[in-house]
Amino acid sequence: MSNDTPKSLVIITGASRGIGKAIALAIADACRTNSSDESVKKSLPLPLHVVLIARSAAALEDTARLVRQSNDKGGITTSCHEVDLCDLDAIPDKMQQIFGVLKLSDFEHCWLFNNAGSVDPLGATSSLTSGDDLSSSMRRLRTAVDLNITSVMWLTSMFTRTFGSSSDTELQHSPSIRIVNISSLCAIEPFPTMSVYCAGKAARDMFHMVLAKEMYDDNETGAQKIERSLFKVLNYAPGACDTVMTDVLADCQTLDAGLHDYYTSSKKENKLITPRVSAKKLVDVLMKDELVSGSHLDYWDM
Ligand SMILES: NC(=O)c1ccc[n+]([C@@H]2O[C@H](COP(=O)([O-])OP(=O)(O)OC[C@H]3O[C@@H](n4cnc5c(N)ncnc54)[C@H](OP(=O)(O)O)[C@@H]3O)[C@@H](O)[C@H]2O)c1
């Protein structure tokens, strides 16, 4: 392997802004500031290739530029991919294009961040089918499920099949895999008027918990078996962060009154966590390899 060939691969969905962008920058920053730190070298050695996915091409390019800039010694390359994760029919081809240009056998460390998501539709559960146009309410619901659940399942399965088991792929070795689902308190606690979002987050958590269990199943029923240290999955709840998503919550007239007050006052008083701070906590845990596979870890737990 030449010195310039990436050893590490990071894929982040929803990397055009908010928490996804902050994760990309926190990883670049950790690689730069701790380039002599053994834990960083071991967890995610340079050269690193970062794959950034979202719909907004210009915003993705901005994330990519900042990632490359933050590591002035080089060693990080980026690629940006405009993908609408609601468009399920297009995802297989788009992902083949992304994976097709990567030389998979070179990577020793592969991390996937399932970060993209949306809070729509908001409002009491009975209101999900209100209004004259029932077809449009169905489309909204389906779009939410496609983005927040189905696309995540599909991408995670493809990533796991590609990198998770050397017997199933062209890989000669088993790389170290980390899959992070960006979860929420909403995955484990019900919040009125956020039923679709809460259900989506709960489904994602369970999907990733099952994946973690499959990989270590000792009773021969597991789909794959892999050394414990090589394959880890984490559900990370980033805390209430100051992003476009919480702007939407603060502006939403159909949100539960208590939640609406919380988001409007927290925004006004600058009490929300900055995505940068939450992303750094997550990246620290990953770099130090302090995660328990299959667990749900909240920002406030650390
Ligand atoms: N902010 C919080 O307080 C909070 C708390 C708990 C959990 N979370 C979770 O954290 C994750 C990131 O949230 P955020 O607050 O950073 O939200 P955000 O600012 O709204 O960012 C969402 C990201 O997802 C991308 N995205 C949205 N729809 C997409 C689609 N159809 N196809 C591809 N990409 C799409 C957006 O990019 P494009 O628009 O360019 O496509 C953007 O990069 C979400 O999973 C959210 O549920 C957030």
Coordinates of C-alpha atoms and ligand atoms in Angstrom, one line a residue:
M1 CA 0.0 0.0 0.0
S2 CA 1.5 3.4 -0.9
N3 CA 1.8 6.1 1.7
D4 CA -1.0 8.2 0.0
T5 CA -3.5 5.4 -0.2
P6 CA -6.2 6.0 2.4
K7 CA -6.2 3.5 5.2
S8 CA -9.3 5.0 6.8
L9 CA -12.7 5.7 5.4
V10 CA -15.5 7.8 7.0
I11 CA -18.9 8.2 5.5
I12 CA -21.3 10.8 6.9
T13 CA -24.9 11.4 5.7
G14 CA -26.4 14.8 6.3
A15 CA -22.9 16.4 6.2
S16 CA -24.0 19.6 4.6
R17 CA -24.8 21.4 7.8
G18 CA -25.6 21.0 11.5
I19 CA -24.4 17.9 13.4
G20 CA -23.2 16.0 10.3
K21 CA -20.9 18.9 9.3
A22 CA -19.7 19.2 12.9
I23 CA -18.8 15.4 13.0
A24 CA -16.8 15.8 9.8
L25 CA -14.9 18.8 11.2
A26 CA -14.4 17.1 14.7
I27 CA -12.8 14.1 13.0
A28 CA -10.5 16.2 10.9
D29 CA -9.6 18.2 14.0
A30 CA -8.9 15.1 16.1
C31 CA -6.6 13.8 13.3
R32 CA -4.7 17.1 13.2
T33 CA -4.4 18.0 16.8
N34 CA -3.7 14.5 18.0
S35 CA -1.5 13.3 15.2
S36 CA 1.0 12.0 17.8
D37 CA -1.6 10.5 20.1
E38 CA -1.5 6.8 19.9
S39 CA -5.2 6.3 20.4
V40 CA -6.0 8.5 17.4
K41 CA -3.4 6.8 15.3
K42 CA -4.9 3.4 16.2
S43 CA -8.5 4.4 15.8
L44 CA -8.3 6.3 12.6
P45 CA -4.9 6.5 11.0
L46 CA -4.2 8.9 8.2
P47 CA -4.4 8.9 5.2
L48 CA -8.2 9.3 5.6
H49 CA -10.9 9.6 3.0
V50 CA -14.1 11.3 4.0
V51 CA -17.3 10.7 2.0
L52 CA -19.9 13.5 2.5
I53 CA -23.5 12.9 1.5
A54 CA -26.6 15.2 1.4
R55 CA -28.7 17.1 -1.1
S56 CA -27.1 20.5 -1.2
A57 CA -24.0 20.3 -3.3
A58 CA -22.6 23.8 -2.4
A59 CA -23.0 23.2 1.3
L60 CA -21.3 19.8 1.0
E61 CA -18.4 21.4 -0.9
D62 CA -18.1 23.9 2.0
T63 CA -17.8 21.1 4.6
A64 CA -15.3 19.4 2.4
R65 CA -13.2 22.5 2.0
L66 CA -13.2 23.1 5.8
V67 CA -12.3 19.4 6.5
R68 CA -9.3 19.6 4.1
Q69 CA -8.2 23.0 5.4
S70 CA -8.3 21.9 9.0
N71 CA -5.6 19.4 8.2
D72 CA -2.9 21.6 6.7
K73 CA -0.4 18.7 6.6
G74 CA -2.6 16.9 4.1
G75 CA -3.6 13.3 4.7
I76 CA -7.3 13.9 4.3
T77 CA -9.2 13.6 1.0
T78 CA -12.9 14.2 0.5
S79 CA -15.6 13.4 -1.9
C80 CA -19.1 15.0 -2.0
H81 CA -22.2 13.2 -3.2
E82 CA -25.6 14.8 -3.9
V83 CA -28.1 12.2 -2.8
D84 CA -31.7 12.6 -1.8
L85 CA -32.1 9.9 0.8
C86 CA -35.9 10.1 0.4
D87 CA -35.6 8.9 -3.2
L88 CA -35.4 5.2 -2.4
D89 CA -35.4 4.1 -6.0
A90 CA -32.3 6.1 -6.8
I91 CA -30.3 5.1 -3.7
P92 CA -28.9 1.8 -4.9
D93 CA -27.4 3.3 -8.1
K94 CA -26.1 6.4 -6.2
M95 CA -24.4 4.2 -3.6
Q96 CA -22.9 1.9 -6.2
Q97 CA -21.4 5.0 -7.8
I98 CA -19.9 6.1 -4.4
F99 CA -18.6 2.6 -3.4
G100 CA -17.6 1.8 -7.0
V101 CA -14.7 4.4 -7.0
L102 CA -13.3 3.4 -3.6
K103 CA -10.6 0.8 -3.5
L104 CA -12.2 -1.2 -0.7
S105 CA -9.4 -3.6 -0.1
D106 CA -7.1 -0.7 1.0
F107 CA -9.2 0.4 4.0
E108 CA -8.3 -0.8 7.5
H109 CA -10.8 1.4 9.3
C110 CA -14.3 2.2 8.1
W111 CA -16.7 4.4 9.9
L112 CA -20.3 5.1 8.9
F113 CA -22.4 7.9 10.5
N114 CA -26.1 7.6 9.9
N115 CA -26.8 11.2 10.7
A116 CA -29.3 12.6 8.1
G117 CA -32.8 13.1 9.3
S118 CA -35.8 15.3 9.6
V119 CA -38.5 16.0 12.2
D120 CA -41.5 16.3 9.7
P121 CA -44.4 15.7 10.0
L122 CA -45.0 17.4 13.4
G123 CA -48.4 17.7 15.2
A124 CA -50.8 15.5 17.2
T125 CA -51.1 11.9 15.8
S126 CA -54.7 12.5 14.7
S127 CA -53.6 15.5 12.6
L128 CA -51.3 13.4 10.5
T129 CA -54.3 12.5 8.3
S130 CA -56.2 15.8 8.6
G131 CA -56.9 18.2 5.7
D132 CA -58.7 17.6 2.4
D133 CA -55.7 16.0 0.6
L134 CA -55.2 12.6 2.2
S135 CA -52.8 11.5 -0.5
S136 CA -50.5 14.3 0.3
S137 CA -50.6 13.5 4.0
M138 CA -49.7 9.9 3.1
R139 CA -46.8 11.1 0.9
R140 CA -45.5 13.2 3.8
L141 CA -45.6 10.2 6.2
R142 CA -43.9 8.0 3.6
T143 CA -41.2 10.5 2.9
A144 CA -40.4 10.7 6.6
V145 CA -40.2 6.9 7.0
D146 CA -38.1 6.6 3.8
L147 CA -35.5 9.1 5.0
N148 CA -35.4 8.4 8.7
I149 CA -35.7 4.6 8.6
T150 CA -35.6 2.8 5.2
S151 CA -32.6 4.6 3.7
V152 CA -30.7 4.1 7.0
M153 CA -31.4 0.3 7.0
W154 CA -30.4 0.0 3.4
L155 CA -27.2 2.0 3.6
T156 CA -26.2 0.2 6.9
S157 CA -26.8 -3.2 5.3
M158 CA -24.8 -2.3 2.3
F159 CA -21.9 -0.9 4.4
T160 CA -21.9 -4.0 6.6
R161 CA -21.9 -6.4 3.6
T162 CA -19.2 -4.4 1.9
F163 CA -16.8 -4.1 4.9
G164 CA -18.1 -6.2 7.7
S165 CA -17.1 -9.7 6.6
S166 CA -14.1 -10.5 4.5
S167 CA -15.6 -13.9 3.5
D168 CA -18.5 -12.2 1.8
T169 CA -16.6 -9.6 -0.2
E170 CA -13.5 -9.0 -2.2
L171 CA -11.7 -7.9 1.0
Q172 CA -8.7 -10.0 2.0
H173 CA -8.8 -8.7 5.6
S174 CA -11.5 -7.6 8.1
P175 CA -11.3 -3.9 8.6
S176 CA -12.2 -2.3 11.9
I177 CA -15.8 -1.1 11.6
R178 CA -17.7 1.6 13.5
I179 CA -21.3 2.4 12.7
V180 CA -22.9 5.4 14.5
N181 CA -26.6 6.0 14.4
I182 CA -27.3 9.6 15.3
S183 CA -30.2 8.9 17.7
S184 CA -32.1 11.1 20.1
L185 CA -33.8 11.2 23.5
C186 CA -36.9 10.8 21.3
A187 CA -35.8 7.1 20.7
I188 CA -36.4 6.2 24.3
E189 CA -38.9 8.8 25.6
P190 CA -42.3 9.8 24.1
F191 CA -42.8 13.4 23.2
P192 CA -46.3 14.6 22.3
T193 CA -46.8 15.9 18.7
M194 CA -43.5 14.2 17.6
S195 CA -44.9 10.6 17.2
V196 CA -43.4 10.1 13.7
Y197 CA -40.0 11.4 14.7
C198 CA -40.0 9.4 18.0
A199 CA -41.1 6.2 16.2
G200 CA -38.3 6.7 13.5
K201 CA -35.6 7.2 16.1
A202 CA -36.8 4.2 18.2
A203 CA -36.8 2.0 15.0
R204 CA -33.3 3.2 14.1
D205 CA -32.0 2.4 17.6
M206 CA -33.5 -1.1 17.6
F207 CA -32.1 -1.8 14.0
H208 CA -28.6 -0.9 15.2
M209 CA -29.0 -2.9 18.4
V210 CA -29.9 -6.0 16.4
L211 CA -27.0 -5.4 14.1
A212 CA -24.6 -5.3 17.0
K213 CA -26.0 -8.5 18.4
E214 CA -25.9 -10.3 15.1
M215 CA -22.2 -9.7 14.7
Y216 CA -21.3 -11.3 18.1
D217 CA -24.0 -14.0 18.2
D218 CA -22.3 -17.0 19.8
N219 CA -25.2 -19.5 19.2
E220 CA -24.6 -20.0 15.5
T221 CA -27.7 -18.1 14.5
G222 CA -25.9 -14.9 13.9
A223 CA -25.5 -13.9 10.2
Q224 CA -21.8 -13.1 10.7
K225 CA -19.3 -13.6 13.4
I226 CA -16.5 -11.2 13.8
E227 CA -13.9 -10.4 16.4
R228 CA -15.5 -8.1 19.1
S229 CA -13.0 -5.3 18.8
L230 CA -13.5 -5.1 15.0
F231 CA -17.2 -4.3 14.8
K232 CA -18.9 -1.8 17.0
V233 CA -22.2 0.0 16.7
L234 CA -23.3 3.0 18.7
N235 CA -26.6 4.9 19.1
Y236 CA -25.6 8.4 20.0
A237 CA -28.1 11.0 21.2
P238 CA -26.4 14.4 20.6
G239 CA -28.6 16.5 23.0
A240 CA -30.7 19.4 21.9
C241 CA -28.4 21.2 19.5
D242 CA -28.6 24.6 17.8
T243 CA -29.3 23.6 14.2
V244 CA -31.8 24.0 11.4
M245 CA -33.8 21.1 12.9
T246 CA -34.3 22.9 16.2
D247 CA -35.2 26.1 14.2
V248 CA -38.0 24.1 12.6
L249 CA -39.2 23.0 16.1
A250 CA -39.0 26.5 17.5
D251 CA -41.0 27.8 14.5
C252 CA -43.6 25.0 14.5
Q253 CA -47.1 26.1 15.6
T254 CA -48.4 22.5 15.9
L255 CA -45.7 21.5 18.3
D256 CA -46.8 20.6 21.9
A257 CA -46.9 23.9 23.8
G258 CA -44.3 22.9 26.5
L259 CA -41.9 21.7 23.8
H260 CA -42.5 24.9 21.8
D261 CA -41.7 27.0 24.8
Y262 CA -38.6 25.0 25.5
Y263 CA -37.2 25.4 21.9
T264 CA -38.1 29.1 21.5
S265 CA -36.7 30.1 24.9
S266 CA -33.6 27.9 24.5
K267 CA -32.9 29.5 21.1
K268 CA -33.4 33.0 22.4
E269 CA -31.2 32.5 25.5
N270 CA -28.5 30.5 23.5
K271 CA -29.0 27.5 25.8
L272 CA -28.8 24.8 23.1
I273 CA -25.6 22.8 22.7
T274 CA -23.5 23.8 19.7
P275 CA -23.1 21.0 17.2
R276 CA -19.4 21.4 17.5
V277 CA -19.3 20.6 21.2
S278 CA -21.6 17.5 20.8
A279 CA -19.7 16.2 17.8
K280 CA -16.4 16.5 19.7
K281 CA -17.8 14.4 22.6
L282 CA -18.8 11.7 20.1
V283 CA -15.6 11.7 18.2
D284 CA -13.6 11.6 21.5
V285 CA -15.5 8.4 22.5
L286 CA -14.8 6.8 19.1
M287 CA -11.2 7.8 19.1
K288 CA -10.6 6.4 22.5
D289 CA -12.7 3.4 21.6
E290 CA -14.7 3.7 24.8
L291 CA -18.0 2.6 23.3
V292 CA -20.1 -0.4 24.3
S293 CA -21.4 -1.9 21.1
G294 CA -25.2 -1.7 20.7
S295 CA -25.6 0.8 23.5
H296 CA -27.5 4.1 23.5
L297 CA -25.2 6.9 24.7
D298 CA -26.6 10.4 25.4
Y299 CA -24.5 13.6 25.4
W300 CA -25.6 14.2 29.0
D301 CA -24.3 10.8 30.1
M302 CA -20.7 11.8 29.5
Ligands
LIG1 N1 -30.5 19.2 16.5 C1 -30.9 18.5 17.6 O1 -31.2 19.0 18.7 C2 -30.9 17.0 17.5 C3 -31.2 16.3 18.7 C4 -31.2 14.9 18.6 C5 -30.9 14.2 17.4 N2 -30.7 14.9 16.3 C6 -30.4 14.2 15.1 O2 -29.2 14.6 14.5 C7 -29.2 14.4 13.1 C8 -28.8 15.7 12.4 O3 -29.7 16.7 12.8 P1 -29.4 18.3 12.7 O4 -29.9 18.9 13.9 O5 -28.0 18.5 12.3 O6 -30.4 18.7 11.5 P2 -30.3 19.7 10.3 O7 -29.5 20.8 10.6 O8 -31.6 19.8 9.8 O9 -29.4 18.8 9.2 C9 -30.0 17.7 8.6 C10 -29.0 17.1 7.6 O10 -29.6 16.0 7.0 C11 -29.6 16.3 5.5 N3 -30.8 15.8 4.9 C12 -32.1 16.1 5.2 N4 -32.9 15.5 4.4 C13 -32.2 14.8 3.5 C14 -32.5 14.0 2.4 N5 -33.7 13.8 2.0 N6 -31.4 13.4 1.7 C15 -30.2 13.6 2.1 N7 -29.8 14.3 3.2 C16 -30.8 14.9 3.9 C17 -29.5 17.8 5.4 O11 -28.8 18.1 4.2 P3 -29.6 18.6 2.9 O12 -30.7 19.5 3.2 O13 -28.4 19.3 2.2 O14 -30.0 17.4 2.1 C18 -28.6 18.1 6.6 O15 -27.2 17.9 6.2 C19 -30.6 14.0 12.8 O16 -30.7 12.6 12.6 C20 -31.4 14.4 14.0 O17 -32.6 13.6 14.2 C21 -30.7 16.3 16.3

